[in-house]
Coordinates of C-alpha atoms in Angstrom, one line a residue:
M20 CA 145.2 7.8 48.4
Q21 CA 144.1 11.3 47.4
R22 CA 140.7 10.0 46.2
I23 CA 140.1 8.2 49.5
L24 CA 140.8 11.4 51.5
E25 CA 138.4 13.4 49.2
E26 CA 135.7 10.8 49.8
E27 CA 136.2 11.0 53.6
R28 CA 136.1 14.8 53.6
N29 CA 132.9 14.7 51.5
T30 CA 131.4 12.2 54.0
Q31 CA 132.3 14.4 57.0
R32 CA 130.7 17.4 55.3
K33 CA 127.5 15.5 54.7
V34 CA 127.4 14.3 58.3
A35 CA 128.0 17.8 59.5
E36 CA 125.2 19.1 57.3
V37 CA 122.8 16.4 58.5
L38 CA 123.7 17.2 62.2
Q39 CA 123.3 21.0 61.6
Q40 CA 119.9 20.4 60.0
A41 CA 118.9 18.1 62.9
L42 CA 120.0 20.8 65.4
Q43 CA 118.0 23.5 63.6
V44 CA 115.0 21.2 63.6
G45 CA 115.5 20.5 67.4
V46 CA 115.8 24.2 68.2
G47 CA 112.7 24.9 66.1
L48 CA 110.7 22.2 67.9
E49 CA 111.9 23.5 71.3
K50 CA 110.9 27.0 70.4
Q51 CA 107.5 25.8 69.2
H52 CA 107.1 24.0 72.4
E53 CA 108.0 27.1 74.5
E54 CA 105.6 29.2 72.4
K55 CA 102.8 26.6 73.0
V56 CA 103.5 26.5 76.8
Q57 CA 103.5 30.3 76.9
A58 CA 100.3 30.4 74.9
R59 CA 98.7 28.0 77.3
R60 CA 99.8 30.1 80.2
E61 CA 98.3 33.2 78.6
D62 CA 95.1 31.3 77.9
V63 CA 94.9 30.3 81.6
G64 CA 95.1 33.9 82.8
K65 CA 94.3 34.9 86.3
V66 CA 91.6 32.9 88.0
F67 CA 91.5 35.5 90.8
P68 CA 92.3 38.8 89.0
D69 CA 91.4 40.9 92.1
S70 CA 93.3 38.9 94.6
P71 CA 96.2 40.7 96.3
L72 CA 98.1 37.3 96.2
F73 CA 98.4 37.4 92.4
K74 CA 99.1 41.1 92.0
E75 CA 102.8 40.6 91.6
W76 CA 103.2 36.8 92.0
G77 CA 102.0 33.5 90.4
G78 CA 101.9 34.3 86.7
S79 CA 103.1 30.9 85.7
L80 CA 100.7 28.8 87.8
S81 CA 98.0 26.6 86.3
E82 CA 94.4 27.2 87.1
D83 CA 94.4 24.4 89.6
E84 CA 97.5 25.7 91.3
Q85 CA 96.0 29.2 91.5
R86 CA 92.9 27.8 93.2
E87 CA 95.1 25.9 95.7
A88 CA 97.3 28.9 96.4
Q89 CA 94.2 31.2 96.8
A90 CA 92.5 28.8 99.2
L91 CA 95.6 28.6 101.4
F92 CA 96.0 32.4 101.3
D93 CA 92.4 32.9 102.4
K94 CA 93.1 30.6 105.3
Y95 CA 96.5 31.9 106.5
G96 CA 96.9 35.5 105.2
Y97 CA 100.2 34.7 103.5
N98 CA 101.5 32.5 100.6
V99 CA 101.6 29.0 102.1
F100 CA 101.6 27.5 98.5
L101 CA 105.0 29.1 98.0
S102 CA 106.2 28.4 101.6
D103 CA 105.6 24.7 101.2
R104 CA 108.0 24.7 98.2
L105 CA 110.8 26.8 99.7
P106 CA 113.7 25.2 101.5
L107 CA 113.3 25.2 105.3
N108 CA 116.9 26.5 105.6
R109 CA 116.6 29.1 102.9
P110 CA 119.4 31.8 103.1
L111 CA 118.4 35.3 104.1
P112 CA 119.9 38.4 102.5
E113 CA 122.4 40.4 104.6
T114 CA 120.5 43.5 105.7
R115 CA 122.5 44.7 108.7
D116 CA 124.4 47.9 108.9
P117 CA 128.0 47.2 107.7
R118 CA 129.3 48.4 111.1
C119 CA 127.4 45.5 112.7
L120 CA 129.6 43.0 110.8
K121 CA 132.7 44.3 112.5
R122 CA 131.3 44.1 116.1
T123 CA 132.4 41.5 118.5
Y124 CA 130.5 40.2 121.5
P125 CA 131.4 38.7 124.9
K126 CA 131.8 35.0 125.1
D127 CA 130.1 34.6 128.5
L128 CA 126.7 35.7 127.4
P129 CA 123.5 34.5 129.1
T130 CA 121.6 31.6 127.7
V131 CA 118.4 32.2 125.7
G132 CA 115.1 30.4 125.6
V133 CA 113.0 31.1 122.4
V134 CA 109.2 31.2 122.8
L135 CA 107.2 30.8 119.6
I136 CA 103.6 31.8 119.8
Y137 CA 101.1 30.5 117.2
L138 CA 97.5 30.0 116.3
N139 CA 96.7 28.0 113.2
E140 CA 100.0 28.8 111.6
A141 CA 101.1 27.0 108.4
L142 CA 103.2 24.0 109.2
S143 CA 106.0 24.9 106.8
I144 CA 106.3 28.4 108.3
I145 CA 106.7 27.0 111.9
K146 CA 109.3 24.5 110.6
R147 CA 111.3 27.2 108.9
A148 CA 111.2 29.4 112.1
M149 CA 112.5 26.5 114.2
R150 CA 115.2 25.6 111.6
S151 CA 116.4 29.2 111.4
I152 CA 116.7 29.5 115.2
I153 CA 118.6 26.2 115.5
D154 CA 120.9 27.0 112.6
R155 CA 121.6 30.6 113.4
T156 CA 121.9 30.6 117.2
P157 CA 125.1 29.4 118.9
K158 CA 124.5 26.0 120.5
N159 CA 126.1 27.2 123.8
L160 CA 123.5 30.1 123.9
L161 CA 120.3 28.4 122.7
K162 CA 119.0 26.5 125.7
E163 CA 115.5 25.8 124.7
I164 CA 112.6 26.4 122.2
I165 CA 109.2 26.6 123.7
M166 CA 106.2 26.3 121.4
V167 CA 102.9 27.8 122.6
D168 CA 99.8 26.7 120.7
D169 CA 96.9 29.0 121.5
N170 CA 94.3 26.2 120.7
S171 CA 94.9 25.7 117.0
S172 CA 92.4 23.6 115.1
N173 CA 94.7 22.6 112.2
E174 CA 95.4 18.8 112.3
N175 CA 98.9 19.0 110.9
L176 CA 99.9 21.1 113.9
K177 CA 99.5 18.0 116.0
G178 CA 100.9 14.7 114.6
D179 CA 102.9 16.2 111.7
L180 CA 104.5 18.9 113.9
D181 CA 105.2 16.3 116.6
M182 CA 107.2 14.2 114.2
Y183 CA 109.2 17.2 113.0
V184 CA 109.9 18.3 116.6
K185 CA 111.0 14.7 117.4
S186 CA 113.5 14.7 114.5
L187 CA 114.9 18.1 115.6
Q188 CA 115.4 16.7 119.1
E189 CA 117.3 13.7 117.7
E190 CA 119.5 16.0 115.7
N191 CA 120.1 18.3 118.7
P192 CA 120.2 16.1 121.8
G193 CA 121.3 19.0 124.1
L194 CA 118.4 21.3 123.0
R195 CA 115.2 21.3 125.0
I196 CA 112.0 21.7 122.9
A197 CA 108.9 22.1 125.1
R198 CA 105.3 22.2 124.0
V199 CA 102.5 24.2 125.6
R200 CA 98.9 23.7 124.3
H201 CA 96.0 25.8 125.4
T202 CA 92.6 24.0 125.6
E203 CA 90.9 27.3 124.7
Q204 CA 92.0 30.4 122.8
R205 CA 93.4 32.8 125.4
G206 CA 95.0 35.5 123.2
L207 CA 98.5 36.8 122.7
A208 CA 99.3 38.2 126.1
Y209 CA 98.3 35.0 127.9
A210 CA 100.1 32.8 125.3
R211 CA 103.3 34.8 125.8
A212 CA 103.0 34.5 129.6
S213 CA 102.5 30.7 129.2
G214 CA 105.8 30.6 127.2
W215 CA 107.6 32.6 129.9
R216 CA 106.4 30.2 132.6
A217 CA 107.7 27.2 130.7
A218 CA 111.1 28.8 130.1
T219 CA 114.2 28.1 132.2
A220 CA 117.0 30.0 130.3
D221 CA 118.6 33.2 131.6
V222 CA 116.9 35.3 128.9
V223 CA 113.5 34.8 127.2
A224 CA 112.9 35.8 123.6
I225 CA 109.2 35.9 122.9
L226 CA 108.6 35.7 119.2
D227 CA 105.9 35.1 116.6
A228 CA 106.1 31.8 114.8
H229 CA 106.0 33.4 111.3
I230 CA 109.6 34.6 111.5
E231 CA 113.1 33.6 110.4
V232 CA 116.0 34.8 112.5
H233 CA 119.1 36.2 110.7
K234 CA 122.6 35.1 111.6
M235 CA 124.0 36.8 114.8
W236 CA 120.5 37.8 115.8
A237 CA 120.9 36.7 119.5
E238 CA 124.4 38.1 120.4
P239 CA 123.6 41.8 120.2
L240 CA 120.4 41.4 122.3
L241 CA 122.1 39.3 124.9
T242 CA 125.0 41.7 125.2
Q243 CA 122.6 44.6 126.0
I244 CA 120.8 42.5 128.6
K245 CA 124.1 41.3 130.1
G246 CA 125.0 45.0 130.6
D247 CA 121.7 45.9 132.2
R248 CA 119.2 43.3 133.3
T249 CA 116.4 45.9 133.4
V250 CA 116.5 46.7 129.7
V251 CA 113.9 45.0 127.5
T252 CA 115.1 44.7 124.0
S253 CA 113.7 44.3 120.5
P254 CA 115.4 43.3 117.3
V255 CA 114.7 45.2 114.0
F256 CA 112.1 43.4 111.9
D257 CA 112.7 43.0 108.2
R258 CA 109.5 42.6 106.3
V259 CA 108.7 39.3 104.5
N260 CA 106.1 40.0 101.8
F261 CA 102.9 38.0 102.2
D262 CA 102.8 37.2 98.5
D263 CA 106.3 36.3 97.2
L264 CA 107.9 35.8 100.7
K265 CA 110.8 38.0 99.7
V266 CA 112.7 39.8 102.5
I267 CA 112.5 43.6 102.4
P268 CA 115.1 45.4 104.6
Y269 CA 113.8 47.7 107.3
L270 CA 115.8 50.5 109.0
S271 CA 115.8 50.6 112.7
A272 CA 113.2 52.8 114.3
A273 CA 111.5 53.4 117.7
H274 CA 108.3 51.4 118.5
A275 CA 105.6 53.9 119.2
F276 CA 101.8 54.2 119.4
D277 CA 98.9 56.6 119.2
W278 CA 96.2 57.4 121.8
A279 CA 94.1 54.5 120.5
L280 CA 97.2 52.3 121.3
W281 CA 97.7 51.2 117.7
C282 CA 101.4 50.5 117.1
M283 CA 103.6 52.5 114.6
Y284 CA 107.2 53.2 113.8
E285 CA 108.8 56.5 114.7
G286 CA 112.2 58.1 114.7
F287 CA 114.5 57.9 117.7
S288 CA 115.2 61.0 119.7
P289 CA 117.3 63.8 118.1
D290 CA 120.2 62.9 120.5
Y291 CA 120.4 59.4 118.9
Y292 CA 120.9 60.8 115.4
K293 CA 123.6 63.2 116.6
L294 CA 125.8 60.0 117.2
N295 CA 125.7 59.4 113.5
D296 CA 125.8 55.6 114.0
S297 CA 122.7 53.7 113.0
S298 CA 124.2 50.4 114.3
L299 CA 123.8 51.6 117.9
P300 CA 120.8 50.6 120.1
G301 CA 118.1 53.3 120.4
K302 CA 115.7 54.0 123.2
S303 CA 112.0 53.3 122.4
P304 CA 108.7 54.2 124.1
S305 CA 107.3 50.7 123.6
V306 CA 107.8 47.4 121.9
M307 CA 105.8 45.9 118.9
G308 CA 105.2 42.6 120.7
I309 CA 108.3 40.6 119.9
L310 CA 110.6 41.1 122.9
V311 CA 113.8 39.8 124.5
A312 CA 114.3 40.3 128.2
D313 CA 116.0 38.9 131.3
R314 CA 113.5 36.1 132.3
K315 CA 113.5 36.8 136.1
Y316 CA 113.4 40.6 135.6
L317 CA 110.3 40.3 133.3
G318 CA 108.6 38.4 136.1
E319 CA 109.6 40.9 138.7
V320 CA 108.2 43.8 136.7
G321 CA 104.8 42.1 136.2
L322 CA 105.3 39.9 133.1
L323 CA 102.4 40.7 130.7
D324 CA 98.8 41.7 131.5
E325 CA 97.0 38.3 131.1
G326 CA 93.7 40.1 131.4
M327 CA 94.2 41.4 127.8
K328 CA 92.0 39.6 125.3
V329 CA 92.7 38.3 121.8
Y330 CA 95.2 40.9 120.4
G331 CA 96.8 44.3 121.0
G332 CA 97.6 46.7 123.8
E333 CA 99.7 44.3 125.9
N334 CA 102.9 45.6 124.2
V335 CA 102.1 49.3 125.0
E336 CA 101.2 48.3 128.5
L337 CA 104.6 46.6 128.9
G338 CA 106.4 49.6 127.5
I339 CA 104.7 52.1 129.9
R340 CA 105.2 49.7 132.8
V341 CA 108.9 49.0 132.2
W342 CA 109.8 52.7 131.8
T343 CA 107.7 54.0 134.7
C344 CA 108.8 51.2 137.0
G345 CA 112.6 51.7 136.6
G346 CA 113.6 49.8 133.4
S347 CA 114.0 50.8 129.8
I348 CA 113.2 49.6 126.3
E349 CA 115.8 49.4 123.4
V350 CA 115.7 48.6 119.8
V351 CA 118.9 46.8 118.8
P352 CA 119.7 47.4 115.1
C353 CA 122.4 44.7 114.8
S354 CA 119.8 42.1 115.6
K355 CA 117.6 41.3 112.6
I356 CA 114.5 39.0 112.4
A357 CA 112.5 38.5 109.2
H358 CA 108.8 38.7 110.0
I359 CA 105.9 37.9 107.6
E360 CA 103.6 40.8 107.2
R361 CA 100.2 39.0 107.0
F362 CA 97.5 40.3 104.7
H363 CA 95.0 39.4 107.4
K364 CA 95.4 38.0 110.9
P365 CA 94.0 34.7 112.2
Y366 CA 92.2 35.9 115.3
L367 CA 89.2 37.9 114.2
P368 CA 88.1 39.7 111.0
D369 CA 88.0 42.9 113.0
L370 CA 90.4 43.4 115.8
S371 CA 89.1 46.9 116.8
P372 CA 86.7 45.7 119.6
A373 CA 89.5 43.8 121.3
M374 CA 92.0 46.7 120.8
R375 CA 89.5 49.2 122.2
R376 CA 88.8 47.1 125.3
N377 CA 92.5 46.4 125.9
A378 CA 93.4 50.1 125.4
L379 CA 90.8 51.2 128.0
R380 CA 92.3 48.6 130.4
V381 CA 95.8 50.1 129.9
A382 CA 94.4 53.6 130.4
E383 CA 92.7 52.7 133.6
V384 CA 95.8 51.3 135.3
W385 CA 98.6 53.4 134.0
M386 CA 97.5 56.8 132.5
D387 CA 96.2 58.7 135.5
E388 CA 94.6 62.0 134.4
Y389 CA 95.4 61.3 130.8
K390 CA 93.3 58.1 130.6
H391 CA 90.4 59.9 128.9
N392 CA 92.6 60.5 125.9
V393 CA 92.0 56.8 125.0
N394 CA 88.3 57.5 125.2
L395 CA 88.7 60.4 122.9
A396 CA 90.7 58.4 120.4
W397 CA 88.0 55.7 120.3
N398 CA 85.2 58.3 120.4
L399 CA 83.8 57.0 123.7
P400 CA 82.2 58.9 126.5
F401 CA 84.4 59.5 129.6
E402 CA 82.0 57.7 131.9
N403 CA 79.7 54.8 131.4
H404 CA 81.2 53.7 128.1
G405 CA 79.6 50.3 128.5
I406 CA 82.8 48.2 127.8
D407 CA 83.8 45.6 130.3
I408 CA 87.6 45.9 130.7
G409 CA 87.8 43.1 133.3
D410 CA 89.3 43.2 136.8
V411 CA 92.4 45.4 137.0
S412 CA 93.0 45.3 140.7
E413 CA 96.0 43.1 140.5
R414 CA 97.6 45.3 137.9
K415 CA 97.1 48.3 140.1
K416 CA 98.7 46.4 143.0
I417 CA 101.8 45.8 140.8
R418 CA 102.1 49.5 140.0
E419 CA 101.8 50.3 143.7
K420 CA 104.3 47.6 144.8
L421 CA 106.9 48.7 142.2
N422 CA 106.5 52.4 143.2
C423 CA 106.2 53.4 139.6
K424 CA 106.3 57.0 138.3
P425 CA 103.2 58.8 137.2
F426 CA 102.2 58.8 133.5
K427 CA 103.0 62.5 133.2
W428 CA 106.7 61.6 133.9
Y429 CA 106.5 59.1 131.0
L430 CA 105.1 61.8 128.7
D431 CA 107.7 64.3 129.7
N432 CA 110.7 62.1 129.7
V433 CA 110.1 59.1 127.5
Y434 CA 107.5 60.0 124.9
P435 CA 107.3 63.8 124.6
K436 CA 106.2 63.5 121.0
L437 CA 102.8 62.3 122.1
D438 CA 100.4 65.3 122.3
P439 CA 98.9 65.3 125.8
W440 CA 95.6 66.8 124.5
D441 CA 95.4 68.6 127.8
N442 CA 93.7 71.8 126.4
L443 CA 90.7 70.1 124.8
L444 CA 87.3 71.6 125.7
A445 CA 84.9 69.5 123.7
Y446 CA 84.7 66.7 121.2
G447 CA 82.2 64.6 119.1
G448 CA 79.7 65.5 116.4
M449 CA 78.9 69.2 116.0
K450 CA 75.2 69.7 115.1
N451 CA 73.4 72.8 113.9
L452 CA 70.2 72.9 116.0
D453 CA 68.4 75.0 113.4
A454 CA 69.1 72.9 110.4
D455 CA 69.4 69.6 112.2
L456 CA 72.6 68.8 110.3
C457 CA 76.2 68.2 111.3
I458 CA 79.6 69.4 110.1
D459 CA 81.3 66.8 107.9
Q460 CA 84.8 66.9 106.5
G461 CA 83.5 66.2 103.0
P462 CA 85.4 64.5 100.2
V463 CA 88.9 63.5 100.9
P464 CA 91.3 64.5 99.4
G465 CA 89.8 67.9 99.5
H466 CA 89.5 71.0 101.7
T467 CA 85.8 71.8 101.6
P468 CA 83.7 70.8 104.6
I469 CA 80.0 70.1 104.1
S470 CA 76.8 69.8 106.1
F471 CA 75.3 66.3 106.3
H472 CA 72.8 64.3 108.3
C473 CA 74.3 63.4 111.7
Y474 CA 75.8 59.9 112.0
Y475 CA 78.6 60.8 114.5
Y476 CA 81.4 58.8 113.0
G477 CA 85.0 59.6 111.9
P478 CA 84.4 62.2 109.2
Q479 CA 82.1 64.1 111.6
M480 CA 84.4 64.0 114.6
V481 CA 85.2 67.5 115.8
Y482 CA 87.6 68.6 118.5
Y483 CA 87.7 72.0 120.1
R484 CA 90.8 73.4 121.9
T485 CA 91.3 76.4 124.2
T486 CA 93.3 77.9 121.4
G487 CA 90.2 78.2 119.3
E488 CA 91.2 75.5 116.9
L489 CA 88.3 73.4 115.7
Y490 CA 89.6 70.1 114.2
V491 CA 87.2 68.3 111.8
G492 CA 87.6 64.7 110.8
G493 CA 89.9 63.5 113.5
I494 CA 92.7 64.6 115.8
K495 CA 96.3 63.6 115.5
S496 CA 98.0 61.9 118.4
H497 CA 101.5 63.4 117.9
K498 CA 102.9 66.9 118.2
Y499 CA 104.8 66.6 114.9
N500 CA 101.6 66.2 113.0
D501 CA 99.3 69.0 112.0
N502 CA 95.5 68.8 112.2
R503 CA 92.9 70.2 109.8
C504 CA 91.0 73.2 111.2
L505 CA 87.8 74.7 110.2
T506 CA 88.7 78.0 108.5
D507 CA 87.2 81.3 107.4
A508 CA 89.1 82.2 104.2
G509 CA 88.2 85.9 104.4
Q510 CA 85.5 88.4 103.3
K511 CA 85.5 87.5 99.6
N512 CA 84.8 83.9 100.2
T513 CA 81.6 82.4 101.7
E514 CA 82.9 78.8 101.5
P515 CA 84.5 77.4 104.7
G516 CA 87.7 75.5 104.4
L517 CA 89.7 72.8 106.1
Y518 CA 93.4 73.6 106.2
N519 CA 96.4 72.9 108.4
C520 CA 95.8 74.6 111.7
K521 CA 99.0 76.6 111.6
E522 CA 97.7 78.4 108.6
A523 CA 94.0 78.6 109.7
I524 CA 91.8 81.6 110.7
N525 CA 89.9 79.8 113.3
L526 CA 86.2 79.9 114.3
L527 CA 85.3 80.2 118.0
F528 CA 82.4 79.2 120.1
Q529 CA 80.6 82.4 121.2
G530 CA 77.5 81.4 123.1
K531 CA 75.9 79.0 120.7
E532 CA 77.3 80.6 117.6
L533 CA 80.4 79.5 115.7
K534 CA 82.0 82.9 115.0
N535 CA 85.3 84.1 113.6
R536 CA 87.1 86.5 116.0
Q537 CA 88.6 88.6 113.2
T538 CA 86.0 88.7 110.4
K539 CA 83.0 88.6 112.8
R540 CA 81.3 86.2 110.4
C541 CA 79.5 82.9 111.5
L542 CA 79.4 79.4 110.2
E543 CA 75.8 78.7 109.2
I544 CA 73.7 76.3 107.1
I545 CA 71.5 77.8 104.4
K546 CA 69.3 75.5 102.4
G547 CA 71.5 72.6 103.4
V548 CA 74.7 74.3 102.4
L549 CA 77.5 75.1 104.9
L550 CA 78.5 78.8 104.5
I551 CA 80.5 81.6 106.2
Q552 CA 78.3 84.7 106.3
E553 CA 76.9 87.5 108.5
C554 CA 75.6 86.0 111.7
T555 CA 71.8 85.3 111.9
G556 CA 71.9 83.6 115.3
Q557 CA 72.1 80.0 114.2
R558 CA 72.9 77.7 117.1
W559 CA 75.4 74.8 117.3
T560 CA 76.1 72.1 119.9
I561 CA 78.8 69.6 120.3
Q562 CA 78.3 66.0 121.7
N563 CA 80.7 65.9 124.6
I564 CA 81.8 68.8 126.8
I565 CA 85.1 68.3 128.8
K566 CA 85.4 71.8 130.3
E567 CA 83.1 74.7 130.3
L568 CA 82.9 76.6 127.0
K569 CA 83.3 80.3 127.4

């Protein structure tokens, strides 16, 4: 019996040794396989080493996959290759202020109709937007989704999207899904107005189609509108990276703009921060474009300016109009929407011409004596700028009918941070008539202006104020920003400087000379070099005179 047990134990040891050897061989083979795969990946490398798409993402893709991803990125401006592989109902991170999680909202809120605007959007992006809206909006509040196609050319936005919409309607029989298709591209303002016209809900939420809504996104907005039907609201947008589609939390901020009417984020008023509660709604001078408002009120106040073309300006026009005509704008931090930040937009390679034209249109209708600040921002003459802004007579009638306040009231009471530029005397390129050269801001970063042949573009833009300040290279739109002034650094220095105007010893126009009041020295050009020296009578001229130079 003892011998049998010994033999059995020996057999078990041999089996164990064989199994261990086999396991080691298996691990070794697996490791070799991983090393070969990694080596192949390293051999592949980046097919598009300079592409922003692959700066942080895509290291494990094959060459064919990289080419497919890059082609889609070139077309859409975001990572469609990845989007097509993500779940349509992917979870979003919780990014709200913790105080938002404790808030409760009325049960008898108004219904909402969501308008999704798109032009050649990726199919998976639109599907994910619709899925998030349906999944994260209470069924008793979500009355309809209205899809506005601004004449897309993508084939899959026809039959394939139709099939998806049909499946959603079958899953949600009480939900209305309407389709609006333009037969020609009309631009954002017209598309948003088309969606509004198709809506029937109490409140309309006009959104881009490259979004995903967070849970509880609708209730905070609807609560504000229920309390005051004249308030136009905006959620806070979290950024979705264009490359890896990760959600980056954004803090709440006011939606502002500069005199060129480009949008920007800005702090709320000092009174807001005294409340020490960043979950509270904050007043805002404007909206970024995504907006939620009482449907009937939006129509009463003039909807959107459908005379705007392509992109930009309609949101600033709405903000000015709502405020001056009796309403208000609020950003609501407890409402969050994740919004893809495109690397490039689908409308035009350069949106500046459309933005400039639309900005001039806003200025003509709403800005009164301050309308020329838009010309200044775009470096255009005050008269005969040669840009057709279209017929604005109907928009002026709306302003008159609603008995809206003047733009100065808006500057004083709603947007006091915007510098009114009301003491500018002249602007444009500044030319030395003797040397036939212009002042140029020179290398940036740097503080040394130079003389250069006159091309009258950004680095040569000069602005002269009654204070004697001579800005070079641009003028800032806001009071909280300092400009760079042309400076005489003192008797021991013959090199002019460009420094913050609060620190500058300024040069003044005196006749045709540019002379410093304290040092009595002049800005002159000697052998092509810009110098501060004893005056020899060199003459300067500036492109555009607003008021008489003394």
